[in-house]
mmCIF file of C-alpha atoms in Angstrom:
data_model
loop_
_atom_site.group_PDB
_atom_site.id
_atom_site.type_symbol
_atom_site.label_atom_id
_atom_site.label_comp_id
_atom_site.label_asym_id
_atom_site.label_seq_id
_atom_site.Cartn_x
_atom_site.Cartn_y
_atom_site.Cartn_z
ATOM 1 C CA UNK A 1 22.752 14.234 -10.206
ATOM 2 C CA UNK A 2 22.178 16.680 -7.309
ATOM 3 C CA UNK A 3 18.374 16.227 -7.359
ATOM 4 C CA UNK A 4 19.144 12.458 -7.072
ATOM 5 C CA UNK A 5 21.588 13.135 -4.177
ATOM 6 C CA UNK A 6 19.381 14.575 -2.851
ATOM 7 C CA UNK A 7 15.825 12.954 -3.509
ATOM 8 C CA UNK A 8 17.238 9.400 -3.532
ATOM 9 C CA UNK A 9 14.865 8.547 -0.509
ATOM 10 C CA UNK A 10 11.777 9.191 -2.670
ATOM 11 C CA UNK A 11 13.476 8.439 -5.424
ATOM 12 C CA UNK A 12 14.803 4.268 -4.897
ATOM 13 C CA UNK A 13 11.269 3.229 -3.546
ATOM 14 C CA UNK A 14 9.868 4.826 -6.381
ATOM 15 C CA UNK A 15 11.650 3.189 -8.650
ATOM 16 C CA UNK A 16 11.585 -0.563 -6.518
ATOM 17 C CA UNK A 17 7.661 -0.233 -6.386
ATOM 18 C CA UNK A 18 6.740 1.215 -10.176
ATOM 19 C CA UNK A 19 9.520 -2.292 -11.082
ATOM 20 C CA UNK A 20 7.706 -4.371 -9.103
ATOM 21 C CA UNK A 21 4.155 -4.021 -10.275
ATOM 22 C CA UNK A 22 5.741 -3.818 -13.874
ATOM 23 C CA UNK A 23 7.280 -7.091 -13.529
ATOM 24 C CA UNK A 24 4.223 -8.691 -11.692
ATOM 25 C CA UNK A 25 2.146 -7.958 -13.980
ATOM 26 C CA UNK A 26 4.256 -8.669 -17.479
ATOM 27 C CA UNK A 27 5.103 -12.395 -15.211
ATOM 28 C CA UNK A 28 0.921 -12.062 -15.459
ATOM 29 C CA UNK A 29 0.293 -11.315 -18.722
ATOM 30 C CA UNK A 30 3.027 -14.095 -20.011
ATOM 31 C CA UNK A 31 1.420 -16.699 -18.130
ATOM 32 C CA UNK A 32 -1.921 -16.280 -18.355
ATOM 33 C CA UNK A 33 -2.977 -15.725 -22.214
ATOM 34 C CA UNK A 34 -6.314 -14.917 -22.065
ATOM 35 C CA UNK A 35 -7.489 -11.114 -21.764
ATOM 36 C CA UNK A 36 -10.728 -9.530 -21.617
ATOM 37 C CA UNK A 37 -9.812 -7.654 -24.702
ATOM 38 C CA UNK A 38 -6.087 -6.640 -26.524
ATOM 39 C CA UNK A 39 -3.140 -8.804 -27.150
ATOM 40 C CA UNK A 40 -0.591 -10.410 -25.332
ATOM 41 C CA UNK A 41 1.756 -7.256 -27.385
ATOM 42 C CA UNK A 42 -0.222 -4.668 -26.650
ATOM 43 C CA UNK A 43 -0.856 -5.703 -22.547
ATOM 44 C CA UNK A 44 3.329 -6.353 -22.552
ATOM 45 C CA UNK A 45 3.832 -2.529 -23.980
ATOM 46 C CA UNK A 46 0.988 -1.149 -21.775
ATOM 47 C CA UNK A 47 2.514 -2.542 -18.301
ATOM 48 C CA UNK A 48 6.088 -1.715 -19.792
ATOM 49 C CA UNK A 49 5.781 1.259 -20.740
ATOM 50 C CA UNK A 50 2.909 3.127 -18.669
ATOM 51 C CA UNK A 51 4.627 3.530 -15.052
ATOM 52 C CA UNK A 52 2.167 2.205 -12.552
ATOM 53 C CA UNK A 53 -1.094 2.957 -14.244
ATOM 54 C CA UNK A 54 -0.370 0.105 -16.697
ATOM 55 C CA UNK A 55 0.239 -2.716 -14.057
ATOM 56 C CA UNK A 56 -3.266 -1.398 -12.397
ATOM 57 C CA UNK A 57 -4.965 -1.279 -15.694
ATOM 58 C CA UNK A 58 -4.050 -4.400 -16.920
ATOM 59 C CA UNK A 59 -5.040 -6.234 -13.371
ATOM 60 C CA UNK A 60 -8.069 -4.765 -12.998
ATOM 61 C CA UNK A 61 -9.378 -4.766 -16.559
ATOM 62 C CA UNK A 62 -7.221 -6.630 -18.758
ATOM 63 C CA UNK A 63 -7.049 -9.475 -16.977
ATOM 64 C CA UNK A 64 -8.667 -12.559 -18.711
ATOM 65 C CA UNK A 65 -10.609 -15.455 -15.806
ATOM 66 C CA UNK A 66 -8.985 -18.031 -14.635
ATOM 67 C CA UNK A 67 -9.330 -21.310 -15.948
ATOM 68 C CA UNK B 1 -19.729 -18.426 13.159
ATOM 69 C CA UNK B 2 -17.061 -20.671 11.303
ATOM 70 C CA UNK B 3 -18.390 -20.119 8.058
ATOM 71 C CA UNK B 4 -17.951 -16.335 8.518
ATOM 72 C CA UNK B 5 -14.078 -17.224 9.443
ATOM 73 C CA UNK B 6 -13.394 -19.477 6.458
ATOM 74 C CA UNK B 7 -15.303 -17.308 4.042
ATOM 75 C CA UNK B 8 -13.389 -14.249 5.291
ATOM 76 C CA UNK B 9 -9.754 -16.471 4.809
ATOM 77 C CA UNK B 10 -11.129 -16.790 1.450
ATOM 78 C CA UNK B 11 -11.614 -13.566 0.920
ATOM 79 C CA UNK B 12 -8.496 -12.236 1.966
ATOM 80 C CA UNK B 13 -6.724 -15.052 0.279
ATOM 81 C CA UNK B 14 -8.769 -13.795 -3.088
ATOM 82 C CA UNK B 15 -7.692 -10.094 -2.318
ATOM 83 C CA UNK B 16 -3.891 -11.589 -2.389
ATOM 84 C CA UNK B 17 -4.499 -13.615 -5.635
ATOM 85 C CA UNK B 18 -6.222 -11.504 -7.532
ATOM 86 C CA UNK B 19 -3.059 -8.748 -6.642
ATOM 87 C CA UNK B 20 -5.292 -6.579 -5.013
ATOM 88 C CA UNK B 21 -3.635 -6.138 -1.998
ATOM 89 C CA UNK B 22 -0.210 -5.464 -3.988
ATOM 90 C CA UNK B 23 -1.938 -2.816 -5.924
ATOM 91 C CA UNK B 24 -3.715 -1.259 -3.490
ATOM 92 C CA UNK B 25 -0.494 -0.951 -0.697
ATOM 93 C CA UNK B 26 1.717 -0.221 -3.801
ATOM 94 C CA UNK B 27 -0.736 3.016 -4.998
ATOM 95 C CA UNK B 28 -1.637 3.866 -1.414
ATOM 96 C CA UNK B 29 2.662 4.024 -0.675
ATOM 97 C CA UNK B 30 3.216 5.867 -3.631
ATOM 98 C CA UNK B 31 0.465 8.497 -2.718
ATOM 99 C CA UNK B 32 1.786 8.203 0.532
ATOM 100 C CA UNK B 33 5.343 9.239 -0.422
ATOM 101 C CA UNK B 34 4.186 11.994 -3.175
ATOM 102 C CA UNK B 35 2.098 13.883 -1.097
ATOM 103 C CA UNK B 36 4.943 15.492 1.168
ATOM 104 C CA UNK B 37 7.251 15.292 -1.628
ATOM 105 C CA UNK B 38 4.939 17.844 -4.204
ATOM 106 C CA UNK B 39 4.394 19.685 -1.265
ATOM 107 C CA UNK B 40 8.210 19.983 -0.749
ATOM 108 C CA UNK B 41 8.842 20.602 -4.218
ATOM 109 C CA UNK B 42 5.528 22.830 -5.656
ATOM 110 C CA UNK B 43 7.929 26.199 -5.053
ATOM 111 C CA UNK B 44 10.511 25.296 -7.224
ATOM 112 C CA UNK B 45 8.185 23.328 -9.768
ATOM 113 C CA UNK B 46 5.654 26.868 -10.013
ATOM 114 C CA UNK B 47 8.982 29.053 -10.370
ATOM 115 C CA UNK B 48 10.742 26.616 -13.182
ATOM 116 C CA UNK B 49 6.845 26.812 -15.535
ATOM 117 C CA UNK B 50 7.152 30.475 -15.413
ATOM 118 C CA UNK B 51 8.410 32.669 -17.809
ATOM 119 C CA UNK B 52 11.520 34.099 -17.526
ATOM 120 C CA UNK B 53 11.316 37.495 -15.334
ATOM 121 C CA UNK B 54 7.933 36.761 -13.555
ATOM 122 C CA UNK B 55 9.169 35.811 -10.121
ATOM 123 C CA UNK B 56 6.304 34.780 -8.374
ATOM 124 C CA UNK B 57 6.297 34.535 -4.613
ATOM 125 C CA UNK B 58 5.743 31.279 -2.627
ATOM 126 C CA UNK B 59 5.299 30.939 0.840
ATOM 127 C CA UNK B 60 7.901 28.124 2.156
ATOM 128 C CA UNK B 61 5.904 24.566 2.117
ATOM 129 C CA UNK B 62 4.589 23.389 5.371
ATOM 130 C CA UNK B 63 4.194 20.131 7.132
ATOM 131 C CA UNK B 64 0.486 21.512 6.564
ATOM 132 C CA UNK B 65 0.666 21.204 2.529
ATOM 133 C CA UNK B 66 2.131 18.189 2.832
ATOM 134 C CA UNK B 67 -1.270 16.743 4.691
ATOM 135 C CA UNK B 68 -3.112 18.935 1.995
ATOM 136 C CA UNK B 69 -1.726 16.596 -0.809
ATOM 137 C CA UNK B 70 -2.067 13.341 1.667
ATOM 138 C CA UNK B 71 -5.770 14.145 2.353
ATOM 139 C CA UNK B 72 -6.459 15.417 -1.856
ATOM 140 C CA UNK B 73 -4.882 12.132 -3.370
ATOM 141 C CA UNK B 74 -6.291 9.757 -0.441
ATOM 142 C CA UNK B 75 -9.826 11.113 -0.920
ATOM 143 C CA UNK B 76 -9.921 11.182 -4.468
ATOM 144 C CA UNK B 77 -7.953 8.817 -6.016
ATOM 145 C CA UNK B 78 -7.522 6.451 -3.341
ATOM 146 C CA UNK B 79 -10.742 5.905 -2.663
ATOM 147 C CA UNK B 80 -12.004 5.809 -6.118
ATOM 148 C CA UNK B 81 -9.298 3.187 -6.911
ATOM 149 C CA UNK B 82 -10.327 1.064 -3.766
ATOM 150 C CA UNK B 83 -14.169 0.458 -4.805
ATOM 151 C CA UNK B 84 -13.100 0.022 -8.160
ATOM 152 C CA UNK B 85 -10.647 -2.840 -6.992
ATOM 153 C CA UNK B 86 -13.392 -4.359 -5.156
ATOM 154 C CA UNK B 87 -16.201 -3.699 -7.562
ATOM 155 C CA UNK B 88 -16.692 -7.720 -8.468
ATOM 156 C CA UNK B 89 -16.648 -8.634 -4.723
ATOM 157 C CA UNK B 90 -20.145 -9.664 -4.969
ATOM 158 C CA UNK B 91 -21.081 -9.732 -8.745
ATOM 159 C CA UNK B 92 -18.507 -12.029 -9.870
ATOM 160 C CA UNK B 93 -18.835 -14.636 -7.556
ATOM 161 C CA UNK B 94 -23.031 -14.546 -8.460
ATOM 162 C CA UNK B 95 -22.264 -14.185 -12.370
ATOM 163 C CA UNK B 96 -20.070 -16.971 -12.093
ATOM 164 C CA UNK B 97 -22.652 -19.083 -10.123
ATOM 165 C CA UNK B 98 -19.567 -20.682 -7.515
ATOM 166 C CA UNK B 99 -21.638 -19.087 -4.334
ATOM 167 C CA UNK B 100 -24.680 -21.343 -4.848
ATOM 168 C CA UNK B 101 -22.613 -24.417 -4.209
ATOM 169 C CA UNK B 102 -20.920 -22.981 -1.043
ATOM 170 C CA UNK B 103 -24.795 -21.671 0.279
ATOM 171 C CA UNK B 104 -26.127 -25.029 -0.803
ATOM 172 C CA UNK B 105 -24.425 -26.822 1.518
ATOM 173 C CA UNK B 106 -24.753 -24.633 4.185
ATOM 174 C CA UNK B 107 -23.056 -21.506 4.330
ATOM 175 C CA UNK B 108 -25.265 -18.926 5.654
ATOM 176 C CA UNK B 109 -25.795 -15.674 3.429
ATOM 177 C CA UNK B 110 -25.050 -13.185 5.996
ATOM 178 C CA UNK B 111 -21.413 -14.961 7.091
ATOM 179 C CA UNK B 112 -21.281 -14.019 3.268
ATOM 180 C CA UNK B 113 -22.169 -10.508 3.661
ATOM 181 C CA UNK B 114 -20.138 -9.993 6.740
ATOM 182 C CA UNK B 115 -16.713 -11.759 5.367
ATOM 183 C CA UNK B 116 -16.919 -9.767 2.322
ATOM 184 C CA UNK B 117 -17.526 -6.409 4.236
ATOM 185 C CA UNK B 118 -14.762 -7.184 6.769
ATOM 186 C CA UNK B 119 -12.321 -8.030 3.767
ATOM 187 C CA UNK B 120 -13.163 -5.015 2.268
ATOM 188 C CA UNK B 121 -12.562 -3.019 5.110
ATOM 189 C CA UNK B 122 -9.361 -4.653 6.577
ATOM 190 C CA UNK B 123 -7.893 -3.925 3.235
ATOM 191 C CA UNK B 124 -8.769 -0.441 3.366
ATOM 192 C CA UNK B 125 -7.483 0.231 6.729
ATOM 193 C CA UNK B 126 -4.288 -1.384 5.729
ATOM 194 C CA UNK B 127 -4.082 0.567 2.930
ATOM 195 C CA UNK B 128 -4.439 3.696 4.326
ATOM 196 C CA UNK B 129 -2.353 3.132 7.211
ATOM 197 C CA UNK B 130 0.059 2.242 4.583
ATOM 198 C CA UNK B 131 -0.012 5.750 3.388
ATOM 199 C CA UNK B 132 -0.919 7.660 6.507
ATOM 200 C CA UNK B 133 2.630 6.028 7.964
ATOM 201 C CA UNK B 134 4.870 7.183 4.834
ATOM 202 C CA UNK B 135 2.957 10.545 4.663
ATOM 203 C CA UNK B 136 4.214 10.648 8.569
ATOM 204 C CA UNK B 137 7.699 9.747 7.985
ATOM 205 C CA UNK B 138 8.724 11.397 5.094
ATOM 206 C CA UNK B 139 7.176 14.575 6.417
ATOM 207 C CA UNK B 140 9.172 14.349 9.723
ATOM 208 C CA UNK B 141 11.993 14.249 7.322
ATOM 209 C CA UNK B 142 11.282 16.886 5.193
ATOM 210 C CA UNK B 143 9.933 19.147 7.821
ATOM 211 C CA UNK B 144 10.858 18.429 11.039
ATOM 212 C CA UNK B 145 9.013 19.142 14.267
ATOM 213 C CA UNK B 146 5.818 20.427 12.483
ATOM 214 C CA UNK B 147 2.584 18.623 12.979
ATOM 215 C CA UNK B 148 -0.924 20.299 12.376
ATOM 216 C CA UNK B 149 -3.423 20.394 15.077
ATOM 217 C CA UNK B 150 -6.107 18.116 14.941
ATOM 218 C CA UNK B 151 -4.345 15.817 12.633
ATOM 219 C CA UNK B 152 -5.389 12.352 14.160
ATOM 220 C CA UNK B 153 -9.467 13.374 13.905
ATOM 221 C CA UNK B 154 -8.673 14.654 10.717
ATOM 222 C CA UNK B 155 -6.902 10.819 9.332
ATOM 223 C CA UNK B 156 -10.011 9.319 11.474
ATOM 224 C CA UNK B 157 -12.843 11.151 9.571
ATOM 225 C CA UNK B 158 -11.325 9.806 6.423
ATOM 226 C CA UNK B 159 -10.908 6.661 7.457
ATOM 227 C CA UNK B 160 -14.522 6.431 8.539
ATOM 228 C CA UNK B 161 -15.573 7.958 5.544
ATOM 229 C CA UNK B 162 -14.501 5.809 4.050
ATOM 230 C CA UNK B 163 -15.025 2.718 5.486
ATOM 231 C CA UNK B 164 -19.214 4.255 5.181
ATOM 232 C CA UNK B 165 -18.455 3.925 1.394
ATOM 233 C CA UNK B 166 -17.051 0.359 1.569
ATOM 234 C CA UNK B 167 -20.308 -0.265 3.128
ATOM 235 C CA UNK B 168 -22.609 1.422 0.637
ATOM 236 C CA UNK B 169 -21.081 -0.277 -2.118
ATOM 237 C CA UNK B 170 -21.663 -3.762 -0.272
ATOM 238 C CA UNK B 171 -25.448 -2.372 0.139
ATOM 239 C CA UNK B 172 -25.570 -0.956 -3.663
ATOM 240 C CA UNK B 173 -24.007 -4.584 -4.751
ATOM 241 C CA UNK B 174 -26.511 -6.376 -3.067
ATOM 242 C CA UNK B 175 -29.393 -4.460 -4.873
ATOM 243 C CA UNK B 176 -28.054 -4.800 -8.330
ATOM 244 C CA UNK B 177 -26.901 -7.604 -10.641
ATOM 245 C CA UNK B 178 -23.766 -6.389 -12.407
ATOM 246 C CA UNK B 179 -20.591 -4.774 -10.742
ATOM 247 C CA UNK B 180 -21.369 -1.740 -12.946
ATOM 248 C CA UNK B 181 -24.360 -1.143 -11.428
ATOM 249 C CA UNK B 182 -23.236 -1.133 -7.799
ATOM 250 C CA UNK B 183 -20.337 1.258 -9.016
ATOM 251 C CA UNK B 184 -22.647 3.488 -10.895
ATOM 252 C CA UNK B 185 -25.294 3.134 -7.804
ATOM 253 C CA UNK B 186 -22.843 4.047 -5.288
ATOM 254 C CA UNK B 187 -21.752 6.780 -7.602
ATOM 255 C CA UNK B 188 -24.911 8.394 -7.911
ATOM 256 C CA UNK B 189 -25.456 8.490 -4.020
ATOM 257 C CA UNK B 190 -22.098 10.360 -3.450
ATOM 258 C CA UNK B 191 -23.345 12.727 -6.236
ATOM 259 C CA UNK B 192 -26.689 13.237 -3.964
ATOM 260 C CA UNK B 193 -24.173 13.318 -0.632
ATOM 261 C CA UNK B 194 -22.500 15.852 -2.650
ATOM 262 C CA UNK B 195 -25.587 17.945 -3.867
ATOM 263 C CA UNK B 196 -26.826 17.818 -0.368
ATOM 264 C CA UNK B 197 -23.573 19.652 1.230
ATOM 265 C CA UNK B 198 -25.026 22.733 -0.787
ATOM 266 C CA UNK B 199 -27.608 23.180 2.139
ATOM 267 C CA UNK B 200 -26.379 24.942 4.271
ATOM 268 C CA UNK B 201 -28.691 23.247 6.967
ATOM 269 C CA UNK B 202 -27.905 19.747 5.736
ATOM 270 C CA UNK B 203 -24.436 20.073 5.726
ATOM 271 C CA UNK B 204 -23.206 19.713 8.984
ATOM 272 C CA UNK B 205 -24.640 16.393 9.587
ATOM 273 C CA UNK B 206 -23.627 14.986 5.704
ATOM 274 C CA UNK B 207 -21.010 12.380 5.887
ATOM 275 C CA UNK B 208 -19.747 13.617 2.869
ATOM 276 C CA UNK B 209 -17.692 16.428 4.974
ATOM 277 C CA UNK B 210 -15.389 13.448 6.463
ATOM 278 C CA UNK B 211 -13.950 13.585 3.467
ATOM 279 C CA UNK B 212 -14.137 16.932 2.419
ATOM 280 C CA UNK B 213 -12.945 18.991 5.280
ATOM 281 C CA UNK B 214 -10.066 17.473 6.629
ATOM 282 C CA UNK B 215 -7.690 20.563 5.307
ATOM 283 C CA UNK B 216 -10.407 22.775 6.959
ATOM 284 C CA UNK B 217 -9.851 20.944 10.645
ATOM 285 C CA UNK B 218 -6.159 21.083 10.440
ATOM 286 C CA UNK B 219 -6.016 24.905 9.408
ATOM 287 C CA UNK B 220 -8.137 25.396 12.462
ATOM 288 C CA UNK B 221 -10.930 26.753 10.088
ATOM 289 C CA UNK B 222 -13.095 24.506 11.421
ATOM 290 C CA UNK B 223 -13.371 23.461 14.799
ATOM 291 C CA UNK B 224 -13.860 19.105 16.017
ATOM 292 C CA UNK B 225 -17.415 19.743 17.278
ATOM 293 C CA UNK B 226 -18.076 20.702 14.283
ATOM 294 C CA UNK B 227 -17.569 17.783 12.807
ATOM 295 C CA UNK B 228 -19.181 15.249 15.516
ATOM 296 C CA UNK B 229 -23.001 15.511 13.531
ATOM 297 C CA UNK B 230 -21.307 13.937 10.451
ATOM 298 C CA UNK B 231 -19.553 11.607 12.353
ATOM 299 C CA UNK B 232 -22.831 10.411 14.533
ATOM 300 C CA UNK B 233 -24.827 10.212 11.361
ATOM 301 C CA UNK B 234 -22.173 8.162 9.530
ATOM 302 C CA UNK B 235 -21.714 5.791 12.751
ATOM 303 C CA UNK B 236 -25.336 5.245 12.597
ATOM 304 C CA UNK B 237 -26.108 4.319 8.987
ATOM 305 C CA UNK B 238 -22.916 2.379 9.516
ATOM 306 C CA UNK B 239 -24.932 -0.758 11.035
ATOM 307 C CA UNK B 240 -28.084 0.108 9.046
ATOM 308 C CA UNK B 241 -26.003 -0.516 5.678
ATOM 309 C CA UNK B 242 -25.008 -3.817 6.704
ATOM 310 C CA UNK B 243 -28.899 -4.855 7.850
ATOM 311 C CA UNK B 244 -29.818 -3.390 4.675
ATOM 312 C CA UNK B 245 -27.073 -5.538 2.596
ATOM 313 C CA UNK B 246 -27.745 -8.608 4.717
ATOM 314 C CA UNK B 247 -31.763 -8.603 4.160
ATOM 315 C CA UNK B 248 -31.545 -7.969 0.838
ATOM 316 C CA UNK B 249 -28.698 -10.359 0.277
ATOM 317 C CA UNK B 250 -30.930 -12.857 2.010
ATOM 318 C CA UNK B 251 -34.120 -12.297 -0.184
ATOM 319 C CA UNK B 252 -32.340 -12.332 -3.364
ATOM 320 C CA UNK B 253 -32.562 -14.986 -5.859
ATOM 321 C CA UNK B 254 -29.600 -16.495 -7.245
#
């Protein structure tokens, strides 16, 4: 708790950011369900789970063209 | 003139679409706000990996390793993730086949060229700023009063560095058909840039040092005029890049 006293500065947009991009892109990967490769499962647990990376991954790779 | 204005609205209106501005001003605040932050914390992250017993000295972190980190994860990463972001600006569009329709009817192909560069380059800026701001503030607020000389040539050379490889990768995508190749292409040419900067002669005029010794200027190890060759030669193949792009664009068949 006294790290997060004291880091809460770093710590909140951290955390507001890495939620962001997690929820933009699983809004993304509900909506549009056609990928370049994987399943709709396995892009969900990727931009869940993997902080940041996944959200990037998933936009810049996974994501299928638009109709 | 107007075509170059509605092609760039496009563009930037793509960039927002597509979430590549999000990503890019999200990664570019996070490195932003981790570089003084590991800089900050490195001491006590060393001392808590070692053994107990070993007490390892640390000198107190700097406003100075804070920049360190700024200029390492900008260089590297950032830049890396911003070509790869815009690796389809060109390919995707020709692939796809929906620029013949637009050039059929009378858009010219360098408002193409230019619109695309300018997107890619506004982004960048903003994206950097992005983290050259929260590198600024939270290291004010970590470590007050303590600025490094040379700091705003240093943030420049980047920037221009980097705003040279936005360019060569407009060039490379131009010469190539598939994104890959323009990634690989422009890949290979930083390799050369980088095998170059093992000449001594060649060094000081490679604009591969804009983004190499940016620690170097704000430790004073290096002094601005040193740096002024690099940053001619990189203003000057600046413009040729975007001829080069914009004949070849021209000659190219769709």
């Amino acid at each position: 708790m006294e790290i997060l006293a004291q880091y809460w500065l770093f710590i909140l947009p951290l955390f507001v950011i890495q939620l962001a991009l997690a929820l933009t892109a699983l809004v993304h990967v509900l909506r549009h369900p056609h990928y370049r490769f994987g399943t709709k499962g396995l892009w969900i647990i990727i931009v869940l789970l993997l902080n940041t990376i996944g959200p990037i991954v998933y936009f810049v790779f996974g994501r299928g063209e638009e109709e | 003139m107007s075509g170059y204005y509605a092609f760039l609205k496009k563009e930037l209106l793509e960039s927002i679409r597509t979430y590549k501005l999000l990503i890019l001003i999200a990664v570019f605040f996070i490195f932003g706000m981790l570089s003084p932050l590991t800089a900050k914390l490195m001491p006590d992250l060393l001392s808590s990996f070692l053994p107990e017993g070993i007490t390892l000295t640390v000198a107190e972190p700097t406003a100075l390793d804070a920049w360190m980190q700024f200029f390492k994860n900008t260089s590297q990463m950032g830049l890396i993730l911003t070509v790869i972001l815009f690796s389809g600006i060109l390919g995707t569009e020709l692939t796809r086949g929906t620029l013949i329709n637009m050039l059929t009817k009378g858009l010219s192909r360098h408002a193409v060229i230019l619109s695309k560069l300018t997107a890619m380059i506004l982004l960048w800026t903003v994206s950097y700023m992005t983290a050259f701001v929260v590198t600024w503030g939270y290291t004010a607020y970590l470590f007050p009063n303590d600025v490094p000389p040379h700091l705003e040539l240093s943030v420049f050379c980047l920037w221009l560095f980097g705003t040279f490889l936005m360019t060569l990768f407009l060039f490379a995508a131009t010469l190539v058909k598939s994104s890959y190749g323009a990634l690989i292409l422009t890949g290979a040419v930083s390799a050369l840039l980088a095998m170059v900067n093992i000449a001594p002669l060649a060094q000081k005029y490679n604009p591969l040092i804009l983004a190499l010794n940016n620690t170097a200027l704000l430790t004073n190890a290096i002094q601005p005029s040193e740096m002024y060759s690099a940053l001619t030669v990189a203003s000057i193949c600046f413009p040729l890049l975007i001829a080069g792009a914009a004949v070849t664009f021209k000659k190219r068949l769709l």
